[in-house]
C-alpha positions in Angstrom: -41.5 61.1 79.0 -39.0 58.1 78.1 -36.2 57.3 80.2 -33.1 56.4 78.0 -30.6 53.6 79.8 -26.9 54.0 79.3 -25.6 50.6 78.3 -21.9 50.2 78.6 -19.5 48.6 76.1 -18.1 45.7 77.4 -15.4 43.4 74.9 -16.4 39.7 75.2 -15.4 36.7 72.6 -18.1 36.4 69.5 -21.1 34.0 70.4 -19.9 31.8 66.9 -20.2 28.0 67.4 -17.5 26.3 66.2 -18.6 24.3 63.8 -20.4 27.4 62.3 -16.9 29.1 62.3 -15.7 26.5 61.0 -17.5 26.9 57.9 -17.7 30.7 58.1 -13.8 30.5 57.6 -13.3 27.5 54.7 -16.0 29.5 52.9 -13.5 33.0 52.9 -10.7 30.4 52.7 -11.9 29.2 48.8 -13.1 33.0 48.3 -9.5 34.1 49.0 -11.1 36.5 51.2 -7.9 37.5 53.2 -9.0 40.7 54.1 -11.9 39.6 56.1 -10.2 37.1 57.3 -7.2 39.4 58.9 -10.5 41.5 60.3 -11.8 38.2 62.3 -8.5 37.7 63.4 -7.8 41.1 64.8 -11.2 40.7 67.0 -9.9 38.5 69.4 -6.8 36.2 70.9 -8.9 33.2 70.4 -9.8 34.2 66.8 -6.1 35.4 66.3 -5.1 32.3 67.0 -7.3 30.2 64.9 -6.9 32.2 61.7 -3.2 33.4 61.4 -2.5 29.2 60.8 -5.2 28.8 58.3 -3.9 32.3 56.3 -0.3 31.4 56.1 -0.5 27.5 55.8 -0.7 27.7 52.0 0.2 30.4 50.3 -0.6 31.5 46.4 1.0 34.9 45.6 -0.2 36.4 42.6 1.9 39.9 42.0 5.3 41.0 42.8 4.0 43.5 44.9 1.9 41.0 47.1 5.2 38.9 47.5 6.9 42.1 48.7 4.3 42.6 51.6 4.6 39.0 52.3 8.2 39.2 52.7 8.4 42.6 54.5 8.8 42.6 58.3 7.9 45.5 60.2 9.8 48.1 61.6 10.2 49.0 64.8 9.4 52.7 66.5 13.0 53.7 66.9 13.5 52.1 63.0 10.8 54.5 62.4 11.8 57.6 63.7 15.3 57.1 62.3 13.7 56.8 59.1 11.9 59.6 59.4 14.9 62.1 60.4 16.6 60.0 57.3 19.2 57.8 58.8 20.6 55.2 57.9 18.7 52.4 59.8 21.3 49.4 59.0 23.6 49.9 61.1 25.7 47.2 62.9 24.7 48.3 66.5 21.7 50.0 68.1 22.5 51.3 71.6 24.8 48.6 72.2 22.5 45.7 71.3 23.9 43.8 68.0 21.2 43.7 64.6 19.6 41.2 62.3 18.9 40.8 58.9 16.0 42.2 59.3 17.3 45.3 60.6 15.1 44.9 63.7 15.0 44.5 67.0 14.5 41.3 69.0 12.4 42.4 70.9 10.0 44.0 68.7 6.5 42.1 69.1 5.4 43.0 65.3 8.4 41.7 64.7 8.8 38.2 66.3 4.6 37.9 65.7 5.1 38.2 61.4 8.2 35.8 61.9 6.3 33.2 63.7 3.6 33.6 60.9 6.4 32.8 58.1 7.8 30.1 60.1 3.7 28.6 59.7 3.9 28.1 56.1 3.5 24.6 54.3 3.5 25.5 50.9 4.0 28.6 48.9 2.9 29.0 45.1 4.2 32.1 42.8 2.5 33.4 39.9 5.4 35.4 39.8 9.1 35.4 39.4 10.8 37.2 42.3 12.5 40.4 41.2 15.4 42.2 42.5 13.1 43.9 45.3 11.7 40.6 46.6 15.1 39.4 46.6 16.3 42.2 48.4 13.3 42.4 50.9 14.1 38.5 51.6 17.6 39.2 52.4 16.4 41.3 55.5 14.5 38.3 56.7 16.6 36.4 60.1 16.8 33.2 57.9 14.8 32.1 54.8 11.7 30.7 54.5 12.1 26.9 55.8 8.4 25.9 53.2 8.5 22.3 52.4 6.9 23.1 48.9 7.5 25.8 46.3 5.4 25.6 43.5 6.3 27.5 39.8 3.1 27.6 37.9 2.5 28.4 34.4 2.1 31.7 35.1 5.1 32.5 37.2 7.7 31.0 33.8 5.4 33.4 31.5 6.4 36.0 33.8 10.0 35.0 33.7 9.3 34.4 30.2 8.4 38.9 29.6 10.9 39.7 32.2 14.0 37.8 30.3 12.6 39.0 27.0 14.0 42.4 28.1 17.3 41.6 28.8 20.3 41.8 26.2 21.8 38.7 28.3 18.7 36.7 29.6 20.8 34.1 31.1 23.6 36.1 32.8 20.1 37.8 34.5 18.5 34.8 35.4 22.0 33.6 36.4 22.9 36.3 39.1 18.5 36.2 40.5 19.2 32.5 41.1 22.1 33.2 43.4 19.6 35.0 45.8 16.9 32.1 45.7 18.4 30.7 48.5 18.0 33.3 50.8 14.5 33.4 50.0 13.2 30.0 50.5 14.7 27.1 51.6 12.0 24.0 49.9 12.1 20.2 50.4 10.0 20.0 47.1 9.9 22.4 44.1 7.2 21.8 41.1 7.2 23.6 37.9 4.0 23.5 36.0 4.1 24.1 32.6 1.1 21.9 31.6 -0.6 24.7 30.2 1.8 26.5 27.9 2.5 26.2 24.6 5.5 26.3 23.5 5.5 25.7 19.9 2.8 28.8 19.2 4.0 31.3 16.8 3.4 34.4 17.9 2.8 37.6 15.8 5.8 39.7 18.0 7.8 42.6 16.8 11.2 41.0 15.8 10.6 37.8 15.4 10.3 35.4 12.4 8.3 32.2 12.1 8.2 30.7 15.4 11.6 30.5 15.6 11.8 33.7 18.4 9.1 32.6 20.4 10.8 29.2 20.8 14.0 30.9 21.4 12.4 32.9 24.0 10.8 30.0 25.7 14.5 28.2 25.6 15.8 30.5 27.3 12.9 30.8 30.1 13.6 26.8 31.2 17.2 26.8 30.7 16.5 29.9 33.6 14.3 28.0 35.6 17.1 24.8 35.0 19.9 27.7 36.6 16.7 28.5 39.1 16.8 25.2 40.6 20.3 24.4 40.7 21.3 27.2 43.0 19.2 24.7 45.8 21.5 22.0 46.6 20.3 18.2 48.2 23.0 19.4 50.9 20.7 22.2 51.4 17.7 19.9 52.0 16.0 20.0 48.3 15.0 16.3 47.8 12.9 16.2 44.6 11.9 18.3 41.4 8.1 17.6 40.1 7.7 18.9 36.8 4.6 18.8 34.9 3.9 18.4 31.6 3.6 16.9 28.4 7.3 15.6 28.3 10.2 16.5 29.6 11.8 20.0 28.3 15.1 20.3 29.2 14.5 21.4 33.4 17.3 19.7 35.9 17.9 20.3 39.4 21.3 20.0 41.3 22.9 16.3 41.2 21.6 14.0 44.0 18.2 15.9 44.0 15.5 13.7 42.3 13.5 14.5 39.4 9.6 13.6 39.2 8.5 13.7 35.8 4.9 13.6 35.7 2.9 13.6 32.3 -0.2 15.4 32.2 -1.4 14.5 28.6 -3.8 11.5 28.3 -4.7 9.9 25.0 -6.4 11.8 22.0 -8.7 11.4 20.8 -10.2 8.7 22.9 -11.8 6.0 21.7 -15.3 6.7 23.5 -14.9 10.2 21.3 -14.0 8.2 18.2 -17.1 6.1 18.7 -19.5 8.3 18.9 -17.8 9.9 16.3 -18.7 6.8 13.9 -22.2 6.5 15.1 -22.9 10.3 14.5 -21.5 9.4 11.0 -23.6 6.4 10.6 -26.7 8.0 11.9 -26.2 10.6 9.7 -26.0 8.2 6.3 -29.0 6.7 7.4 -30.9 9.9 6.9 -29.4 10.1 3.6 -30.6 6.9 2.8 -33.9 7.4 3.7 -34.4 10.3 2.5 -33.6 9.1 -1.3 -35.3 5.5 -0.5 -31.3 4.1 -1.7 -30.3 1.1 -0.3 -26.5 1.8 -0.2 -24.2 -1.4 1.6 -21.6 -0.4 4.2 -18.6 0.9 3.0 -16.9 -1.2 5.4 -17.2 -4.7 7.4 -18.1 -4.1 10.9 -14.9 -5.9 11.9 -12.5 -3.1 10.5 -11.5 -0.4 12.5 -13.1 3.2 12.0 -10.7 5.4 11.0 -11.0 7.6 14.0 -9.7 4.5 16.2 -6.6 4.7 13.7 -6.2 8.3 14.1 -6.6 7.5 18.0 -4.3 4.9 18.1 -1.5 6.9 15.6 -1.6 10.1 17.8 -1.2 7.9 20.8 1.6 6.4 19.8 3.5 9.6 18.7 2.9 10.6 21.9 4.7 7.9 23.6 7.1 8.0 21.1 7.7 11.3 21.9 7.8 10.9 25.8 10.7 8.1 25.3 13.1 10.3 23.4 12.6 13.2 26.2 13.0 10.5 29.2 16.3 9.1 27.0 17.1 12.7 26.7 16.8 13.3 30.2 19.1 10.9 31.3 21.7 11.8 28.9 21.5 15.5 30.0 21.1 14.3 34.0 24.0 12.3 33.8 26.3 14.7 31.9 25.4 17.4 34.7 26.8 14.6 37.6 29.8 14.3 35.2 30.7 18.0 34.9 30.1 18.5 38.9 31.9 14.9 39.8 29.2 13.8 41.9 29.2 10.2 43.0 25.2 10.5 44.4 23.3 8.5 42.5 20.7 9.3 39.3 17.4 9.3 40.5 13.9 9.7 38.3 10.1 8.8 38.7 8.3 9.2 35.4 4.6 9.4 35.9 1.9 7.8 33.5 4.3 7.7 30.7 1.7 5.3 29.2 -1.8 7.1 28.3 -4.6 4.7 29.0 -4.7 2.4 26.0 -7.4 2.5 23.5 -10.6 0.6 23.9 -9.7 0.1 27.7 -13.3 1.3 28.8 -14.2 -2.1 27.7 -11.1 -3.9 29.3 -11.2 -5.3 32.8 -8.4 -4.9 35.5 -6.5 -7.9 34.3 -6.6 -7.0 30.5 -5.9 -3.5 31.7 -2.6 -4.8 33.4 -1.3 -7.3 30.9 -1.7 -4.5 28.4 0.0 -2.2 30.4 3.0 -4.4 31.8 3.4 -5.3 27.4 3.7 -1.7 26.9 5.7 -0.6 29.6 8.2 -3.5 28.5 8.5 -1.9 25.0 9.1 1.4 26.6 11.9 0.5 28.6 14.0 -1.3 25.9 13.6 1.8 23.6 14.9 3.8 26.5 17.5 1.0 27.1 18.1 0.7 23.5 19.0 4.3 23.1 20.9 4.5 26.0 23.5 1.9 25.0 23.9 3.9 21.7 24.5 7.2 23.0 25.2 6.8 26.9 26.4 3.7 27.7 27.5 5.0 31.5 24.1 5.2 32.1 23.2 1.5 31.1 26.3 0.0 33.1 25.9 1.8 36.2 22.3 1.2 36.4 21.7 -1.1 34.7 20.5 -4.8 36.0 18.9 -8.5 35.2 15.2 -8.4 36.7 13.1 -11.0 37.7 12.1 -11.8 34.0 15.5 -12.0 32.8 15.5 -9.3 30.9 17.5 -5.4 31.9 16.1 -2.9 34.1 17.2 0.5 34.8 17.4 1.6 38.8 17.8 5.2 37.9 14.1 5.0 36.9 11.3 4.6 39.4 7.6 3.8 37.4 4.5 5.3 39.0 1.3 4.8 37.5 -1.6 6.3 38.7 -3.7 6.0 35.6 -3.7 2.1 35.3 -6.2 0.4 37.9 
């Protein structure tokens, strides 16, 4: 006969190393496994405390409905029952003790426990355009978010994009969501990505002709995320606009906040491409050759250009091309928008790697690499200039100045680089 021992349950923190948690929690962290993480964190103070930061540092939220239960703080038990008798829980006092946005006690722990969560978020990233329930859920919250960065990605304007396409007035929509932006977040930095959209597809879509709908469509979207980004003001502590892309497409924020226009294109084809391009094509008329025991001369001296390094070099340049006018655009349209609001802060861009590398620079060296670049980043800025004096000569006499070389400069625009070496 066995005798069975009665063990007792006794709570005690996990026997995890922490450099094994450490790694237990990056690997759910790239997984997106939030669920298991909130699990960990619900097992102990220590865990609770280690977790909660790593969960609401950076935040990607991928549905309306997910922003909603990010946003929602909970109620409290009175809140409850008065919702359950079907009350009217907004009400200015609560036996005697005044309310907050939130329609909650203070003194709720859920409460003040999801508002110190909120208050731990760095950076918050929407595949999604807040609708009128977000916006109403956000305006229960005590203040708005206070998140350094907001990020727009491509998904979030094709969002914006369906939702608009079902308004009679997609701009008197977009218009009065903007107004509630404000009490939702409160960024230092906003970047809209729209690297990977294309906006001159043409679309096979009920109602619309060649192109011309879907372009009207996608106007309408960025002049809405232009309206977005003006209801933030640099008083309210927005200091710069990143937007990404291929050029520059019409997007401004508020005058005095900064704009960072960062190009995401690089040369096409390159010239590595278009060389093995030629040698496929060579090795390929060799065959021939040998095949039919011809002897056939080159077509062409070794010394001319293939004409993939043309086609290189012509797409590269309507590139660039094409970047100037949108950066002489951009300036144009900045400016007239500090003209219409009578703002005396001062224009301020960064364009990013206006310049794809150049072609053939695999076999350049740093120095080459830099003459090459300062030559062309001359040309660009007395096209700009050029333009400027035709069209907007405010812009060119208020910021406009002799540099070191003698020749004009614009302040307004700040050149970062990060492609030359």
């Amino acid at each position: 006969m066995s005798i069975q021992k009665e063990y007792k349950f006794t709570r005690s923190t996990l026997p995890l190393p922490y450099d094994l948690l450490h790694i237990l929690l990056q690997n759910l962290l790239s997984t997106s496994s939030f669920n298991t993480l909130s699990t960990l964190a619900r097992l102990s103070k220590d865990y609770y405390s280690l977790i909660i930061p790593l969960i609401y540092k950076h935040v990607h939220i991928t549905s309306d409905e997910q922003l909603q239960s990010f946003l929602t703080i909970p109620l409290t038990k009175r809140e409850e029952n008065d919702k359950k008798k079907r009350k009217i829980v907004n009400t200015v006092l609560l036996k005697g003790k005044s309310r907050s946005r939130s329609n909650s006690l203070e003194d709720s722990s859920n409460w003040s426990r999801k508002i110190q969560c909120l208050s731990l978020c760095e950076s918050l990233t929407l595949d999604v355009y807040p609708s009128r329930t977000s916006f109403k859920i956000a305006s229960k919250l005590p203040q708005p978010l206070q998140t350094p960065l907001l990020t727009f990605t491509p998904k979030s304007l094709e969002n914006l994009r369906e939702k608009l396409s079902r308004s009679g007035a997609p701009r008197i929509l977009v218009s009065f969501w903007s107004q509630h932006l404000p009490t939702l977040i409160r960024p230092k930095k906003v970047v809209v990505d729209y690297s990977t959209l294309n906006f001159n597809s043409n679309e096979d879509e009920e109602g619309e002709g060649e192109g011309d709908g879907n372009e009207g469509k996608w106007a309408d979207t960025m002049s809405g995320m232009s309206i977005s980004l003006q209801s933030w003001t640099s008083s309210e502590g927005l200091e710069m606009v990143e937007l990404k892309g291929d050029k520059w497409i019409g997007v401004l924020p508020s005058p005095g906040v900064g704009v960072r226009m960062v190009h995401t294109t690089s040369s096409t084809p390159s010239s590595s491409s278009a060389e093995t391009l030629n040698e496929e094509d060579e090795e390929e008329e060799l065959v021939t050759v040998n095949e039919t025991i011809l002897n056939i001369p080159p077509t062409s001296s070794p010394t001319e250009p293939n004409p993939a390094t043309l086609e290189s070099i012509e797409t590269r340049n309507k590139l660039i091309s094409t970047r100037v006018q949108s950066i002489s655009m951009g300036l144009r349209t900045s400016q007239a928008l500090y003209e219409t609001y009578h703002s005396p802060l001062p224009l301020k861009w960064d364009i990013v790697d206006v310049l794809p590398p150049p072609i053939g620079s695999e076999e350049m060296d740093q120095e080459e690499r830099y003459i090459e670049y300062q030559r062309e980043k001359r040309k660009v800025l007395d096209d700009i200039l050029s333009g400027l004096d035709d069209v907007a000569p405010t812009i060119t006499q208020r910021y406009g100045r002799i540099g070191g070389d003698g020749r004009r400069e614009l302040t307004c625009l700040n050149w970062v680089d990060q492609l030359v070496v």
